[in-house]
Amino acid sequence: MTKKLFIKTWGCQMNVYDSARMADVLAPLGYGLAESPEGADLVILNTCHVREKASEKVFSELGRLRAEKRRKAEAGERMIVAVAGCVAQAEGQEILDRAPVVDMVFGPQTYHTLPEMVARASGERVLNTDFPAESKFDSLPEETAPQGVSAFLAVQEGCDKFCTFCVVPYTRGAEYSRDAATVLAEARRLVAGGTREITLLGQNVNAWHGEGPEGGTWGLGRLIRALAEIGGLARIRYTTSHPRDMADDLISAHAEVPQLMPFVHLPVQSGSDRILAAMNRKHRADEYRRVVGRLREARPDLALSSDFIVGYPDETDRDFADTLRLVTEIGYAQAYTFMYSPRPGTPAAGMAGRQVPEAVKKERLAALQQLVNAQQVAFNMDMVGRTVPVLLDRRGHRAGQLMGRSPWMQSVPVAAPDRLMGTIVEVRVSAARENSLAGEIETTEAASGGARAAPGTAALTEYPA
Ligand code: SAM
Ligand code: SF4
Ligand code: F3S
């Protein structure tokens, strides 16, 4: 009999990828994915530590699971409750101490040992937050099910940059790149299963480097060129990039590889050099402007998104004005805005006396959000009257509707029969909203049609990788 596995995912796309891989690791043990925690045999909460709110949500979820676990126990059955991901890595034993409902706590680097951990959990509470010398990527099984029209592929993990506000170097560990041959093999399997768009993932994906199949060191640009040779792979994306690692070869790939989508998520965090230096970002605002200029030179229709932190310790009105100026100059298609939140164990959290008052942070956040929302709406409005290619990758909210994305990540629901799932259609845009475009199909992909695939698995992401 299939055992029920429920995984709830918070945070970035890397967590979404990890959750899918956890399901692959558990499939040989008879676990099949369920839509809800009701009656589940194993529940995994795959957590994010970027915001304080995110870790608190985990504890309220655990509160709800306590009742469900008790109900199962009364029926003589067991529910194993696990906390995984970045909160698990950062808080480890504290979670076991604070939440008796939890049976297992494991970090992002140990989930390939889930079969062993599940076996141990029958007799003890399990804590596994090691950083093993051998990468998990060497032990993970192949994907057990088609990954959908649009799939994630982790190529890089961890970070050596140590921005002063960020937990990632501590929760994900040192920067690691998978080798080109295994990435290409995974990409070919995805495409054979019907995937038409691959998003390469990494905390600093453009720091990816590895030995090429015929020797020599490849960077991300070279890897993208090799991926573009896989027949049937229509679209390639990558996220998240660091401005310092935007190599020439990656920039020129935007000019030369048509499958590489004209959309780059390039976090800047602040427009003030003083704050960027305090954050240990290793780039100045003008260097960021230059990188953006070069990307746009390579691909004039390229759009950008970014991350911003407001209210970093010591941030003055003048620093914040520099951020607004940078946003105005660059013009973003999308942006993620965060109020600075002291993360335990990071250097900035120790700057106790210099924290910006909450009220000021909130004011700055509202002003920044107003600016980026206006830019996002203007960017979307600019599409009205144009015809844009949309890769249909999931069902729409209404009957007879499919959804897809434009090259610039806008969601586009259209009236379309199921047989068009997995194909690229040309949509004439008639209206734009803050987060989506509306329109009708003008033409469908060449008569042969694209490879079709199962729609992607639903996932909750609050943030890219
Ligand atoms: N690797 C990416 C980069 O270099 O920018 C992002 C990594 S982080 C997981 C995602 C985003 O969360 C960051 O870009 C930052 O804007 C935000 N973030 C991280 N730590 C934060 C903190 N302590 N307070 C507020 N926002 C934070
Ligand atoms: Fe690394 Fe990005 Fe975190 Fe900086 S913000 S430490 S570059 S993951
Ligand atoms: Fe969150 Fe960890 Fe991703 S802290 S954003 S889940 S790398």
Short mmCIF file of C-alpha atoms in Angstrom, two decimals, residues 9-324:
data_model
loop_
_atom_site.label_atom_id
_atom_site.label_comp_id
_atom_site.label_asym_id
_atom_site.label_seq_id
_atom_site.Cartn_x
_atom_site.Cartn_y
_atom_site.Cartn_z
CA THR A 9 7.42 24.18 1.02
CA TRP A 10 8.31 27.75 1.98
CA GLY A 11 10.96 30.06 0.62
CA CYS A 12 12.90 29.98 -2.60
CA GLN A 13 12.84 27.87 -5.74
CA MET A 14 15.77 25.87 -4.39
CA ASN A 15 13.46 24.67 -1.63
CA VAL A 16 10.85 23.72 -4.25
CA TYR A 17 13.53 21.71 -6.07
CA ASP A 18 14.64 20.07 -2.80
CA SER A 19 11.06 19.08 -1.97
CA ALA A 20 10.70 17.35 -5.35
CA ARG A 21 13.99 15.51 -4.76
CA MET A 22 12.86 14.43 -1.26
CA ALA A 23 9.79 12.85 -2.86
CA ASP A 24 12.12 11.04 -5.31
CA VAL A 25 14.27 9.72 -2.43
CA LEU A 26 11.19 8.45 -0.58
CA ALA A 27 9.37 6.91 -3.58
CA PRO A 28 11.23 3.55 -3.38
CA LEU A 29 10.03 3.24 0.24
CA GLY A 30 6.43 3.35 -1.00
CA TYR A 31 5.68 7.01 -0.25
CA GLY A 32 3.40 8.81 -2.70
CA LEU A 33 2.74 12.56 -2.61
CA ALA A 34 -0.55 13.68 -1.03
CA GLU A 35 -2.35 17.00 -1.37
CA SER A 36 -2.93 17.53 2.35
CA PRO A 37 -1.53 16.48 5.73
CA GLU A 38 -4.79 14.72 6.69
CA GLY A 39 -4.01 11.07 7.31
CA ALA A 40 -0.40 11.45 6.11
CA ASP A 41 2.21 8.92 7.26
CA LEU A 42 5.04 11.41 6.83
CA VAL A 43 4.81 15.20 6.84
CA ILE A 44 7.82 17.30 5.90
CA LEU A 45 7.87 21.06 6.44
CA ASN A 46 10.58 22.41 4.15
CA THR A 47 11.34 25.76 5.69
CA CYS A 48 12.89 29.15 4.95
CA HIS A 49 14.86 31.32 7.38
CA VAL A 50 15.04 34.59 5.46
CA ARG A 51 12.26 36.26 7.43
CA GLU A 52 11.39 35.89 11.07
CA LYS A 53 7.75 35.50 10.02
CA ALA A 54 8.71 32.48 7.93
CA SER A 55 10.10 30.54 10.91
CA GLU A 56 7.12 31.52 13.09
CA LYS A 57 4.78 30.12 10.42
CA VAL A 58 6.54 26.78 10.82
CA PHE A 59 5.72 26.65 14.52
CA SER A 60 2.06 27.51 13.92
CA GLU A 61 1.91 24.76 11.28
CA LEU A 62 3.41 22.35 13.83
CA GLY A 63 0.64 23.33 16.24
CA ARG A 64 -1.97 22.27 13.65
CA LEU A 65 -0.14 19.01 12.95
CA ARG A 66 -0.20 18.09 16.63
CA ALA A 67 -3.97 17.51 16.48
CA GLU A 68 -3.69 15.49 13.27
CA LYS A 69 -0.91 13.36 14.71
CA ARG A 70 -2.99 12.69 17.83
CA ARG A 71 -6.01 11.65 15.70
CA LYS A 72 -3.81 9.17 13.82
CA ALA A 73 -2.33 7.81 17.03
CA GLU A 74 -5.83 7.22 18.40
CA ALA A 75 -6.51 5.08 15.31
CA GLY A 76 -3.35 3.13 16.11
CA GLU A 77 -1.32 4.67 13.27
CA ARG A 78 1.80 6.76 13.28
CA MET A 79 2.46 10.12 11.63
CA ILE A 80 6.12 11.13 11.37
CA VAL A 81 6.60 14.89 11.45
CA ALA A 82 9.82 16.35 10.03
CA VAL A 83 11.21 19.87 9.81
CA ALA A 84 13.65 20.35 6.94
CA GLY A 85 15.29 23.26 5.13
CA CYS A 86 16.96 26.41 6.36
CA VAL A 87 15.11 26.85 9.69
CA ALA A 88 15.98 23.23 10.50
CA GLN A 89 19.64 23.89 9.70
CA ALA A 90 19.76 27.11 11.73
CA GLU A 91 17.75 26.02 14.76
CA GLY A 92 18.35 22.24 14.89
CA GLN A 93 18.01 20.96 18.46
CA GLU A 94 15.97 24.05 19.47
CA ILE A 95 13.11 22.80 17.28
CA LEU A 96 13.14 19.39 18.95
CA ASP A 97 13.15 21.11 22.37
CA ARG A 98 10.37 23.54 21.52
CA ALA A 99 8.07 21.22 19.54
CA PRO A 100 7.57 17.71 20.96
CA VAL A 101 5.41 16.85 17.91
CA VAL A 102 8.57 16.83 15.74
CA ASP A 103 10.26 13.47 15.08
CA MET A 104 12.98 14.52 12.65
CA VAL A 105 14.98 17.67 11.95
CA PHE A 106 17.32 17.73 8.96
CA GLY A 107 19.07 20.41 6.92
CA PRO A 108 19.25 21.02 3.17
CA GLN A 109 22.40 18.92 2.71
CA THR A 110 21.28 15.62 4.26
CA TYR A 111 17.92 14.72 2.71
CA HIS A 112 19.49 12.06 0.49
CA THR A 113 19.73 10.01 3.74
CA LEU A 114 15.96 10.19 4.33
CA PRO A 115 15.42 6.39 4.12
CA GLU A 116 17.90 5.88 6.94
CA MET A 117 16.47 8.79 8.95
CA VAL A 118 12.89 7.47 8.56
CA ALA A 119 14.03 4.05 9.80
CA ARG A 120 15.75 5.62 12.82
CA ALA A 121 12.67 7.75 13.58
CA SER A 122 10.75 4.63 14.57
CA GLY A 123 12.83 4.41 17.76
CA GLU A 124 14.25 7.89 18.44
CA ARG A 125 14.02 11.56 17.54
CA VAL A 126 16.42 12.30 14.69
CA LEU A 127 18.60 15.39 14.25
CA ASN A 128 20.79 15.61 11.15
CA THR A 129 22.21 19.02 10.33
CA ASP A 130 25.64 17.91 9.14
CA PHE A 131 27.43 19.24 6.11
CA PRO A 132 28.64 15.90 4.69
CA ALA A 133 31.95 15.86 2.80
CA GLU A 134 30.23 14.07 -0.11
CA SER A 135 27.66 16.21 -1.87
CA LYS A 136 24.06 14.98 -1.75
CA PHE A 137 23.94 15.43 -5.52
CA ASP A 138 26.20 12.36 -5.87
CA SER A 139 23.65 10.16 -4.04
CA LEU A 140 20.28 11.47 -5.20
CA PRO A 141 18.22 9.11 -7.36
CA GLU A 142 16.96 10.08 -10.80
CA GLU A 143 13.62 11.90 -10.89
CA THR A 144 10.76 9.42 -10.40
CA ALA A 145 8.07 11.35 -12.29
CA PRO A 146 7.97 13.88 -15.16
CA GLN A 147 8.82 17.26 -13.70
CA GLY A 148 6.37 19.30 -15.75
CA VAL A 149 6.59 21.62 -18.75
CA SER A 150 8.67 24.07 -16.75
CA ALA A 151 11.19 22.49 -14.40
CA PHE A 152 13.90 23.56 -11.98
CA LEU A 153 17.40 22.16 -12.14
CA ALA A 154 19.80 22.93 -9.28
CA VAL A 155 23.32 23.48 -10.63
CA GLN A 156 24.90 25.34 -7.73
CA GLU A 157 24.27 25.58 -4.05
CA GLY A 158 25.61 27.45 -1.05
CA CYS A 159 27.41 30.74 -0.88
CA ASP A 160 30.84 32.12 0.05
CA LYS A 161 29.91 35.80 -0.18
CA PHE A 162 28.79 36.32 3.45
CA CYS A 163 26.62 39.39 3.06
CA THR A 164 26.27 40.60 6.64
CA PHE A 165 22.46 40.22 6.78
CA CYS A 166 22.16 36.77 5.23
CA VAL A 167 21.77 33.29 6.73
CA VAL A 168 22.36 31.39 3.48
CA PRO A 169 26.12 30.74 3.90
CA TYR A 170 25.31 29.19 7.30
CA THR A 171 22.21 27.22 6.29
CA ARG A 172 23.27 26.03 2.83
CA GLY A 173 27.00 25.88 3.42
CA ALA A 174 29.94 26.63 1.13
CA GLU A 175 29.55 27.35 -2.56
CA TYR A 176 29.32 24.14 -4.57
CA SER A 177 28.88 23.55 -8.31
CA ARG A 178 27.64 20.30 -9.82
CA ASP A 179 29.68 19.07 -12.74
CA ALA A 180 28.56 19.85 -16.28
CA ALA A 181 28.05 16.23 -17.35
CA THR A 182 25.54 15.42 -14.58
CA VAL A 183 23.69 18.70 -15.16
CA LEU A 184 23.43 17.98 -18.89
CA ALA A 185 22.28 14.40 -18.20
CA GLU A 186 19.56 15.65 -15.82
CA ALA A 187 18.48 18.24 -18.39
CA ARG A 188 18.22 15.59 -21.13
CA ARG A 189 16.09 13.39 -18.86
CA LEU A 190 13.82 16.34 -18.07
CA VAL A 191 13.37 17.11 -21.76
CA ALA A 192 12.73 13.45 -22.56
CA GLY A 193 9.96 13.58 -19.91
CA GLY A 194 8.31 16.54 -21.64
CA THR A 195 10.00 19.55 -20.01
CA ARG A 196 10.37 22.50 -22.39
CA GLU A 197 11.69 25.15 -20.03
CA ILE A 198 14.50 24.70 -17.52
CA THR A 199 15.34 27.21 -14.82
CA LEU A 200 18.87 26.65 -13.54
CA LEU A 201 18.98 27.24 -9.82
CA GLY A 202 21.65 28.32 -7.39
CA GLN A 203 21.98 30.73 -4.48
CA ASN A 204 24.60 32.37 -6.68
CA VAL A 205 23.85 30.55 -9.89
CA ASN A 206 26.18 32.68 -12.02
CA ALA A 207 29.12 31.64 -9.82
CA TRP A 208 28.58 28.14 -11.26
CA HIS A 209 31.75 26.69 -12.75
CA GLY A 210 32.71 23.17 -13.55
CA GLU A 211 34.82 20.91 -15.66
CA GLY A 212 33.42 20.56 -19.18
CA PRO A 213 32.87 17.07 -20.62
CA GLU A 214 36.06 17.44 -22.71
CA GLY A 215 38.12 19.11 -19.96
CA GLY A 216 38.67 22.80 -19.36
CA THR A 217 36.60 24.94 -17.02
CA TRP A 218 33.15 26.03 -18.04
CA GLY A 219 31.21 28.99 -16.67
CA LEU A 220 27.43 29.36 -16.69
CA GLY A 221 27.41 30.95 -20.17
CA ARG A 222 29.13 27.89 -21.64
CA LEU A 223 26.77 25.54 -19.80
CA ILE A 224 23.78 27.44 -21.19
CA ARG A 225 25.18 27.12 -24.72
CA ALA A 226 25.48 23.35 -24.24
CA LEU A 227 21.92 23.12 -22.85
CA ALA A 228 20.64 25.06 -25.86
CA GLU A 229 21.80 22.17 -28.05
CA ILE A 230 19.26 19.81 -26.46
CA GLY A 231 16.52 19.46 -29.08
CA GLY A 232 13.06 20.25 -27.68
CA LEU A 233 14.33 22.53 -24.90
CA ALA A 234 12.65 25.80 -25.84
CA ARG A 235 13.51 28.06 -22.94
CA ILE A 236 16.37 28.45 -20.48
CA ARG A 237 16.40 30.69 -17.41
CA TYR A 238 18.70 31.02 -14.41
CA THR A 239 18.33 32.43 -10.91
CA THR A 240 19.62 33.93 -8.58
CA SER A 241 22.60 35.90 -9.84
CA HIS A 242 25.12 38.04 -8.02
CA PRO A 243 26.21 41.25 -9.80
CA ARG A 244 29.88 40.41 -9.19
CA ASP A 245 29.65 37.09 -11.06
CA MET A 246 28.07 38.35 -14.30
CA ALA A 247 30.88 37.09 -16.58
CA ASP A 248 31.36 38.27 -20.18
CA ASP A 249 30.46 34.84 -21.56
CA LEU A 250 27.14 34.85 -19.70
CA ILE A 251 26.32 38.35 -20.90
CA SER A 252 27.14 37.43 -24.50
CA ALA A 253 25.01 34.27 -24.20
CA HIS A 254 22.05 36.66 -23.88
CA ALA A 255 22.91 38.03 -27.31
CA GLU A 256 23.66 34.69 -28.94
CA VAL A 257 21.39 32.01 -27.44
CA PRO A 258 17.77 32.51 -28.50
CA GLN A 259 16.52 29.96 -25.95
CA LEU A 260 17.94 32.08 -23.11
CA MET A 261 15.01 34.18 -21.90
CA PRO A 262 15.41 37.97 -21.73
CA PHE A 263 14.73 38.21 -18.01
CA VAL A 264 17.33 38.32 -15.25
CA HIS A 265 16.82 38.38 -11.50
CA LEU A 266 19.76 40.46 -10.30
CA PRO A 267 19.51 41.49 -6.64
CA VAL A 268 21.15 44.79 -5.71
CA GLN A 269 19.75 45.22 -2.13
CA SER A 270 20.51 48.95 -1.90
CA GLY A 271 21.42 51.92 -4.08
CA SER A 272 23.75 53.41 -1.47
CA ASP A 273 27.47 52.61 -1.67
CA ARG A 274 27.78 53.18 2.07
CA ILE A 275 25.11 50.56 2.81
CA LEU A 276 26.39 48.18 0.13
CA ALA A 277 29.84 48.31 1.77
CA ALA A 278 28.32 47.74 5.23
CA MET A 279 26.40 44.78 3.81
CA ASN A 280 29.65 43.34 2.39
CA ARG A 281 27.98 43.11 -1.01
CA LYS A 282 31.34 43.43 -2.82
CA HIS A 283 29.93 45.76 -5.50
CA ARG A 284 29.08 49.43 -5.76
CA ALA A 285 25.87 50.89 -7.17
CA ASP A 286 27.61 52.13 -10.32
CA GLU A 287 29.13 48.70 -10.96
CA TYR A 288 25.62 47.30 -10.82
CA ARG A 289 24.40 49.97 -13.25
CA ARG A 290 27.23 49.04 -15.64
CA VAL A 291 26.37 45.32 -15.53
CA VAL A 292 22.73 46.14 -16.27
CA GLY A 293 23.83 48.37 -19.16
CA ARG A 294 25.93 45.57 -20.65
CA LEU A 295 23.08 43.06 -20.34
CA ARG A 296 20.73 45.46 -22.11
CA GLU A 297 23.29 46.11 -24.79
CA ALA A 298 23.52 42.35 -25.40
CA ARG A 299 19.75 41.88 -25.42
CA PRO A 300 17.80 45.13 -25.77
CA ASP A 301 14.46 43.61 -24.74
CA LEU A 302 15.96 42.21 -21.50
CA ALA A 303 13.94 42.94 -18.35
CA LEU A 304 15.18 42.85 -14.78
CA SER A 305 13.97 42.02 -11.35
CA SER A 306 15.77 42.55 -8.08
CA ASP A 307 15.76 42.24 -4.31
CA PHE A 308 15.88 45.22 -1.98
CA ILE A 309 16.35 45.48 1.76
CA VAL A 310 15.14 48.66 3.44
CA GLY A 311 16.11 49.68 6.96
CA TYR A 312 19.49 47.95 7.13
CA PRO A 313 21.25 49.11 10.34
CA ASP A 314 22.28 52.74 10.07
CA GLU A 315 20.43 53.38 6.79
CA THR A 316 19.70 57.12 6.58
CA ASP A 317 17.06 58.96 4.54
CA ARG A 318 19.84 59.85 2.16
CA ASP A 319 20.87 56.20 1.68
CA PHE A 320 17.26 55.29 1.03
CA ALA A 321 16.94 58.13 -1.48
CA ASP A 322 19.91 56.57 -3.33
CA THR A 323 17.94 53.30 -3.53
CA LEU A 324 14.87 55.08 -4.95
#
